[in-house]
mmCIF file of C-alpha atoms in Angstrom:
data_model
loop_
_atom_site.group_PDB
_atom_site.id
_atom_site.type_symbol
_atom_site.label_atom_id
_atom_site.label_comp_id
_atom_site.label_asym_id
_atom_site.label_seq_id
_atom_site.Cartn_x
_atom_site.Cartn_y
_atom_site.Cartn_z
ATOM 1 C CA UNK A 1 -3.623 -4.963 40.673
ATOM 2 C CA UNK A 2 -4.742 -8.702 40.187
ATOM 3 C CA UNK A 3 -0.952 -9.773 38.494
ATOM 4 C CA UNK A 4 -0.903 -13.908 38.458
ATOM 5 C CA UNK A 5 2.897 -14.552 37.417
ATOM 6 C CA UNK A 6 3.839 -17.609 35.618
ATOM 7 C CA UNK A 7 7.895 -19.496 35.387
ATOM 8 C CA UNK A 8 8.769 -20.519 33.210
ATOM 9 C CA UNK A 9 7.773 -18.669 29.919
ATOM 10 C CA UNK A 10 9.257 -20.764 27.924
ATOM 11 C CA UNK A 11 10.849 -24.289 28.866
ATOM 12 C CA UNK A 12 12.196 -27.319 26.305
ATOM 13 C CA UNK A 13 13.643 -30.539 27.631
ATOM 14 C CA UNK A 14 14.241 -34.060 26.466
ATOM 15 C CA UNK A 15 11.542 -36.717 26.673
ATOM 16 C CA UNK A 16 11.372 -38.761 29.729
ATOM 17 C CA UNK A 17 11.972 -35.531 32.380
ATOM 18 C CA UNK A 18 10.030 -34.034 34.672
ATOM 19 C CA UNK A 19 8.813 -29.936 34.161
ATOM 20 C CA UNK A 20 7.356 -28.021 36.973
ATOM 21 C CA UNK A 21 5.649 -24.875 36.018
ATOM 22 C CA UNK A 22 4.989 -22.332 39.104
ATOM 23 C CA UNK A 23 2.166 -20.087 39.085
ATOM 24 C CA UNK A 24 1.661 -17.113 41.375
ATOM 25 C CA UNK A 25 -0.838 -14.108 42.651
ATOM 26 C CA UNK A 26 1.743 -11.473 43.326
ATOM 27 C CA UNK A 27 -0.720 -8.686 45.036
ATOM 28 C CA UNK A 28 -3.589 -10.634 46.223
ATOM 29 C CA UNK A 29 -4.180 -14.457 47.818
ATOM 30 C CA UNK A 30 -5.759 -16.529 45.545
ATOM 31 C CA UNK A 31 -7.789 -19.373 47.234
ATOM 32 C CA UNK A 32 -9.050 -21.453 44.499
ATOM 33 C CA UNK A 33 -6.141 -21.722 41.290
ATOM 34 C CA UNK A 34 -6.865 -23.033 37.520
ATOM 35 C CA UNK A 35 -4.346 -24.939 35.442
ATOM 36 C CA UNK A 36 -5.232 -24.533 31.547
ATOM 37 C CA UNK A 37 -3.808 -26.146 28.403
ATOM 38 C CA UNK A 38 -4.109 -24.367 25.189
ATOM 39 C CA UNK A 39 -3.181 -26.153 21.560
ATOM 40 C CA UNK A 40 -2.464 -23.969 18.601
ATOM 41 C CA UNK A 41 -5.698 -21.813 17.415
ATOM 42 C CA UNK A 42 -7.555 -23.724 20.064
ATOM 43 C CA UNK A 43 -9.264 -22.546 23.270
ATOM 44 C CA UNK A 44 -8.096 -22.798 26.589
ATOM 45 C CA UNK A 45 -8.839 -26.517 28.572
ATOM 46 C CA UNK A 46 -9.666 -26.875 31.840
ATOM 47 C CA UNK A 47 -7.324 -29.265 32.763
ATOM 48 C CA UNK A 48 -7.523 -29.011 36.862
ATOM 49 C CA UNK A 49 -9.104 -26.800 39.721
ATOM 50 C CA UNK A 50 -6.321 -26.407 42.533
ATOM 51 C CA UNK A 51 -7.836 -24.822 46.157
ATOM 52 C CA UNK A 52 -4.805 -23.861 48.883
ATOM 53 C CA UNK A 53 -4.760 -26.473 51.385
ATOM 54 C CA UNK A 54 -6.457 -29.462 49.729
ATOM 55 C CA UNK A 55 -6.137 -31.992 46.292
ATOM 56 C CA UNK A 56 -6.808 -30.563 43.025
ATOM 57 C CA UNK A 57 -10.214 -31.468 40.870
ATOM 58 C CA UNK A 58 -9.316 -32.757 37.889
ATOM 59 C CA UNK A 59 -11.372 -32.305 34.600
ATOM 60 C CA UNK A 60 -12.104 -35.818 33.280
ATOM 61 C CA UNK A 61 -9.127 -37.324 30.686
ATOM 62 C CA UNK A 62 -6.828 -35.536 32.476
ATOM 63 C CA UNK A 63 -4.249 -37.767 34.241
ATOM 64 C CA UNK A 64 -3.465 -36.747 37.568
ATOM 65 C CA UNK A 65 -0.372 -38.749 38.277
ATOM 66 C CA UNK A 66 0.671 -37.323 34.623
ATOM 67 C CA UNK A 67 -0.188 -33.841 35.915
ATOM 68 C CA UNK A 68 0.553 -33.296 39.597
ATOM 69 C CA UNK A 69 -0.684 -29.961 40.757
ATOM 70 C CA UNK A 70 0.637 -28.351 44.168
ATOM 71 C CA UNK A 71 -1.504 -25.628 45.828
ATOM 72 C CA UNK A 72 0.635 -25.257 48.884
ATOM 73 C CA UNK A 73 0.194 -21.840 49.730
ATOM 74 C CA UNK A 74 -2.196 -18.535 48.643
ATOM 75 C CA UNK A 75 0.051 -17.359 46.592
ATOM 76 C CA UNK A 76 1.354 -20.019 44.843
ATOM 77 C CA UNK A 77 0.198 -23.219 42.750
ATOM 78 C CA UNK A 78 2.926 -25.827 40.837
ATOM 79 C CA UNK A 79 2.177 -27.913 37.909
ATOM 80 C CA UNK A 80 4.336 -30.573 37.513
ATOM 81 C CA UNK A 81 4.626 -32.630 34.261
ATOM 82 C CA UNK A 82 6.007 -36.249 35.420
ATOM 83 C CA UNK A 83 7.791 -38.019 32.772
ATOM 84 C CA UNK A 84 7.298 -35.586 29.468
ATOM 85 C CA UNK A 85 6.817 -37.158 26.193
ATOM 86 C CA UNK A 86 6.236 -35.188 23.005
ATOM 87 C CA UNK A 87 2.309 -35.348 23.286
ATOM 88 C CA UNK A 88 2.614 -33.176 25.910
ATOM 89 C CA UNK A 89 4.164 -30.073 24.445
ATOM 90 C CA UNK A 90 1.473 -27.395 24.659
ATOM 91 C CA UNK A 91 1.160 -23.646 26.070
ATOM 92 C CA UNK A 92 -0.132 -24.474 29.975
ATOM 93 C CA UNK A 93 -1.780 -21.647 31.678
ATOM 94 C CA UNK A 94 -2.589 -21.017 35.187
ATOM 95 C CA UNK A 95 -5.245 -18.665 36.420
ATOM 96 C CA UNK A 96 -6.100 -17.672 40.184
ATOM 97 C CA UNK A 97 -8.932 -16.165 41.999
ATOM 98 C CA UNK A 98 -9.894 -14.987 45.646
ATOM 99 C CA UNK A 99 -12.574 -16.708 47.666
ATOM 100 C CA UNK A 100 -16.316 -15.905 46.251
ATOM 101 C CA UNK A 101 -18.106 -17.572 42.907
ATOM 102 C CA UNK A 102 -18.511 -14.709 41.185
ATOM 103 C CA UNK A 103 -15.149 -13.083 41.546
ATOM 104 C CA UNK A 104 -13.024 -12.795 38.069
ATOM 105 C CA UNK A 105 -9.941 -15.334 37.686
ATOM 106 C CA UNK A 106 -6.971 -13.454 36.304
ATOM 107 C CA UNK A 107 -4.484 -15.299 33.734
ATOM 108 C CA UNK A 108 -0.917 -15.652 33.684
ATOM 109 C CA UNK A 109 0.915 -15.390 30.571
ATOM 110 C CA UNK A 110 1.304 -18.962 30.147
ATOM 111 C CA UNK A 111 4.197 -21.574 30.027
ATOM 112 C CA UNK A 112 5.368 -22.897 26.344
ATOM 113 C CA UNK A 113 6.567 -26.099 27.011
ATOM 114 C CA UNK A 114 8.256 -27.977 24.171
ATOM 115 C CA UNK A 115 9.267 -32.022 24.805
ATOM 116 C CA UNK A 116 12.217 -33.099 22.208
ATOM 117 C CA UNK B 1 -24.746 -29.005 26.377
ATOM 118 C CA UNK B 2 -22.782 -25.495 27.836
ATOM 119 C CA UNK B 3 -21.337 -24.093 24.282
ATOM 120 C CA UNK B 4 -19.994 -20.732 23.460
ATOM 121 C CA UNK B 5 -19.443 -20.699 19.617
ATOM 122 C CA UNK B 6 -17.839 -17.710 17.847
ATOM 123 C CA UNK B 7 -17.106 -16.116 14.728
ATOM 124 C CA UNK B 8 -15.807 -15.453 12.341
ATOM 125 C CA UNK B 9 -13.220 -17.842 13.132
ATOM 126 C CA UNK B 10 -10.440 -15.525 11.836
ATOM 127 C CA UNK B 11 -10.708 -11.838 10.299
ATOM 128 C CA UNK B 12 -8.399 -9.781 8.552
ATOM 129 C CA UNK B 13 -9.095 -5.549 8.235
ATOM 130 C CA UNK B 14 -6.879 -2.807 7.395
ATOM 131 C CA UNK B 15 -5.961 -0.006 10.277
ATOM 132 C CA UNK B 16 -8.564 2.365 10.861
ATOM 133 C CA UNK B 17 -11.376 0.378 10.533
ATOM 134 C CA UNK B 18 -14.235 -1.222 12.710
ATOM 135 C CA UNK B 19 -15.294 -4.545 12.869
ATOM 136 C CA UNK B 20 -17.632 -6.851 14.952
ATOM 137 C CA UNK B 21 -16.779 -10.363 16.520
ATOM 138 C CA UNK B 22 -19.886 -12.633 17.531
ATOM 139 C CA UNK B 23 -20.434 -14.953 20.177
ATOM 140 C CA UNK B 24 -23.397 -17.616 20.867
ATOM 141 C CA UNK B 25 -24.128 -19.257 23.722
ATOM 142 C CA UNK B 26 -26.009 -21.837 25.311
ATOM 143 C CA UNK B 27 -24.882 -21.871 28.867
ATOM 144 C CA UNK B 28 -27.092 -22.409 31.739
ATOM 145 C CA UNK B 29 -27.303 -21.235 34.275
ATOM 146 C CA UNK B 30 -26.383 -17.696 32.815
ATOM 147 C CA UNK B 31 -24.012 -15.759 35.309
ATOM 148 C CA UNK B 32 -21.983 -13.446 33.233
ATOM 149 C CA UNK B 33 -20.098 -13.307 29.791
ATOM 150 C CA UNK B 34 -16.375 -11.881 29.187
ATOM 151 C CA UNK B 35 -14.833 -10.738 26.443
ATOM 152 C CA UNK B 36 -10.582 -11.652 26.740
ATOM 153 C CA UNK B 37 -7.734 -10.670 24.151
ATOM 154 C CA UNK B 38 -5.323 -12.640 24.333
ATOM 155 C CA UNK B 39 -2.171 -11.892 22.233
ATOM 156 C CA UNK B 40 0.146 -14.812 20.602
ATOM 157 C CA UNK B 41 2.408 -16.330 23.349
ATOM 158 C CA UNK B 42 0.390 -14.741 26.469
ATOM 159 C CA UNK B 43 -2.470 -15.243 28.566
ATOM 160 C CA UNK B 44 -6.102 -13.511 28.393
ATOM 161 C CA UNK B 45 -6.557 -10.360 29.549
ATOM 162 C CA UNK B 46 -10.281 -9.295 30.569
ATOM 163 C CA UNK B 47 -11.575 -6.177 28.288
ATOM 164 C CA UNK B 48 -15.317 -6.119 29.444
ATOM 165 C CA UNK B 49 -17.861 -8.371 31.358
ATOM 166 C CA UNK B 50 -21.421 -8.088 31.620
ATOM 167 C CA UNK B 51 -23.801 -9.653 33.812
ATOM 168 C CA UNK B 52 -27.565 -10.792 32.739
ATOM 169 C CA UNK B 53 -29.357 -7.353 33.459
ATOM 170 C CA UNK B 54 -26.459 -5.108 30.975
ATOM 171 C CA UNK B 55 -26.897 -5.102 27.121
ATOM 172 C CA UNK B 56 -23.787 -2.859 26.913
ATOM 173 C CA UNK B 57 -20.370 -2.084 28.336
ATOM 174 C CA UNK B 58 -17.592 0.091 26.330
ATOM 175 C CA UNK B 59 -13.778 -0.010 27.299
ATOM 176 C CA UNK B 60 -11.915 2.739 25.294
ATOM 177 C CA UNK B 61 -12.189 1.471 21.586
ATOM 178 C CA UNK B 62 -14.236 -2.025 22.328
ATOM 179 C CA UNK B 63 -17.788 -2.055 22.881
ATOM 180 C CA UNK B 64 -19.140 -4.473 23.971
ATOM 181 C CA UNK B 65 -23.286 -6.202 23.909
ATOM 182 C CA UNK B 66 -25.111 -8.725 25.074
ATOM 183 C CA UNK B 67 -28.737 -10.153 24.359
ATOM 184 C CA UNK B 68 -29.477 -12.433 27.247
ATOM 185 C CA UNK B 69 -33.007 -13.253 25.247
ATOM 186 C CA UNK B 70 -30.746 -14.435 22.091
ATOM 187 C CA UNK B 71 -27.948 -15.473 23.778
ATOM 188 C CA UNK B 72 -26.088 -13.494 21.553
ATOM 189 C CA UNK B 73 -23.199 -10.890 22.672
ATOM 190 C CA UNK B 74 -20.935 -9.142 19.608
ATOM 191 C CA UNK B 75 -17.424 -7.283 20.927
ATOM 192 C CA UNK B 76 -17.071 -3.998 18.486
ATOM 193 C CA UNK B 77 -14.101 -2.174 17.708
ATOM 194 C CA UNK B 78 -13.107 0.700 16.705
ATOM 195 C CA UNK B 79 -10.823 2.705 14.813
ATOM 196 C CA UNK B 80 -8.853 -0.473 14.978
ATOM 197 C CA UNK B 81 -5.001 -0.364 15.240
ATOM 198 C CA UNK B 82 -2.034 -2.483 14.814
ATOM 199 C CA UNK B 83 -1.826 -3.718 18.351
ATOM 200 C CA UNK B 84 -5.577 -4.750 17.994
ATOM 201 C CA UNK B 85 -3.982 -8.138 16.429
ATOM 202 C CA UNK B 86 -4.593 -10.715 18.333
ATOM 203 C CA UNK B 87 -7.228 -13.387 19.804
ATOM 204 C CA UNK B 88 -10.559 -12.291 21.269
ATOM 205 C CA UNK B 89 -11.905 -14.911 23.339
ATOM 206 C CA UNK B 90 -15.836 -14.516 24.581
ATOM 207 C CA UNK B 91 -16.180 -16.894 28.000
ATOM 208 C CA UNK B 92 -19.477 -17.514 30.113
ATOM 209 C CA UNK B 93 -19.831 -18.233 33.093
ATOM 210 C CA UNK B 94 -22.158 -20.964 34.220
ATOM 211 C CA UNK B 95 -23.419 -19.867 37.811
ATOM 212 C CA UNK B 96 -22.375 -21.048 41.464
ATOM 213 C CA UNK B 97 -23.606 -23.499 42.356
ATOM 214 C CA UNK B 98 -23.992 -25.751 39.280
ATOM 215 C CA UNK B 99 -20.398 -26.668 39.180
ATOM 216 C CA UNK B 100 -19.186 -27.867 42.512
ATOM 217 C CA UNK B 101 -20.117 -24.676 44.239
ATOM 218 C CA UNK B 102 -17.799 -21.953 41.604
ATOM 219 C CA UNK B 103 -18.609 -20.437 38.235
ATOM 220 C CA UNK B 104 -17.391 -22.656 35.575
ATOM 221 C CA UNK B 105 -15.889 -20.534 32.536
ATOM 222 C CA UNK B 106 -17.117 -22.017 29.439
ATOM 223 C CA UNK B 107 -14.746 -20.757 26.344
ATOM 224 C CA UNK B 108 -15.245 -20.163 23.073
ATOM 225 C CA UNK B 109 -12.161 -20.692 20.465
ATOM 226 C CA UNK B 110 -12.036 -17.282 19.683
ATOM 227 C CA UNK B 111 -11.874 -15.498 16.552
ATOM 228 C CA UNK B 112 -7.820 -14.362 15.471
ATOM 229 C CA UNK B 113 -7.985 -10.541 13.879
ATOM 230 C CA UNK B 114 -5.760 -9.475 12.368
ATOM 231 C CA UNK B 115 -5.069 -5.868 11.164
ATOM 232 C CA UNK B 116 -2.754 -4.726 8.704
ATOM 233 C CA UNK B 117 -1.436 -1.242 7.819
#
């Protein structure tokens, strides 16, 4: 149980478009979603707290008209890079949870998103 | 400042054996500390957590401890194999409350093992 799904795996575009990553709970509703960035040999980043139903938290540095998150529904959160330069290319990885502090956030396998 | 440092940094051992990954930490409120692998090109995948009152938890081949007095917690393996390559991530967990009413995850940056045959 507890599978998060993540689409694309793998994505590379031109600078200057637009990537939206999705991010899923397949067998449970996740109220509160996490959006990660991880660079090569580096931890993961909080980059942004997404809760169904209301505007994401983001962590401070993190742009949010760069990074526009969509929590629309409990099984499902979007991450949307606007306007992709090279700077961005990173492995993005979303998490989710179910209501409760203490309950365990499961990972997807990530997103490897490359910016020519 | 929350910090979960780890080593070594990277590890190389030949199949078969056992080795030991450490992880310090100075996160407070204490709530609980994972250990993840996560292999190249996927996400984390939880192999034990332990909350303030357990000093040990096996899974299988990994073991592993935590001193809540030391802050200290080490992830053991055994009998290691190939498919043991990977990332092993220790992350705390500041308690509810602190953060905006959920556990934060603090992470370390993991130490990369690799074994080879």
């Amino acid at each position: 149980g507890a599978v998060v799904s993540q689409h694309p795996s793998r994505v590379i575009c031109k600078s200057g478009t637009s990537v939206k990553i999705e991010c899923r709970s397949l067998d449970f509703q996740a109220t509160t979603m996490f959006w990660y960035r991880q660079f090569p040999k580096k931890s993961l980043m909080l980059m942004a707290t997404s809760n169904e139903g209301s505007k994401a938290t983001y962590e401070q540095g993190v742009e949010k008209d760069k990074f526009l998150i969509n929590h629309a529904s409990l099984t499902l959160s979007t991450l949307t890079v606007t306007s992709a330069h090279p700077e961005d290319s990173s492995f993005y990885i979303c998490s989710a949870r179910v209501r409760g502090g203490s309950q365990p956030q499961h990972f997807g396998d990530g997103t490897r998103l490359s910016i020519l | 400042k929350n910090q979960v440092e780890q080593s070594p940094q990277s590890l190389i051992i030949l199949e078969g054996k056992n080795c030991t990954l450490q992880c310090n930490y100075t996160v407070s409120p204490f709530s609980n500390l994972r250990w993840y692998k996560q292999d190249t090109g996927r996400g984390p995948v939880s192999l034990t957590i332990m909350t303030f009152s357990e000093n040990t938890k096996s899974n299988g081949r990994y073991t592993a401890t935590l001193d809540a007095d030391t802050k200290q917690s080490s992830l053991h393996i055994t009998a290691s194999q190939l498919s043991d390559s990977a990332s092993y991530i220790c992350v705390v967990s500041a308690l509810r409350g602190r953060y905006g009413g959920y556990n934060k995850l603090i992470f370390g940056a993991g130490t990369r093992l690799a074994v080879h045959p």
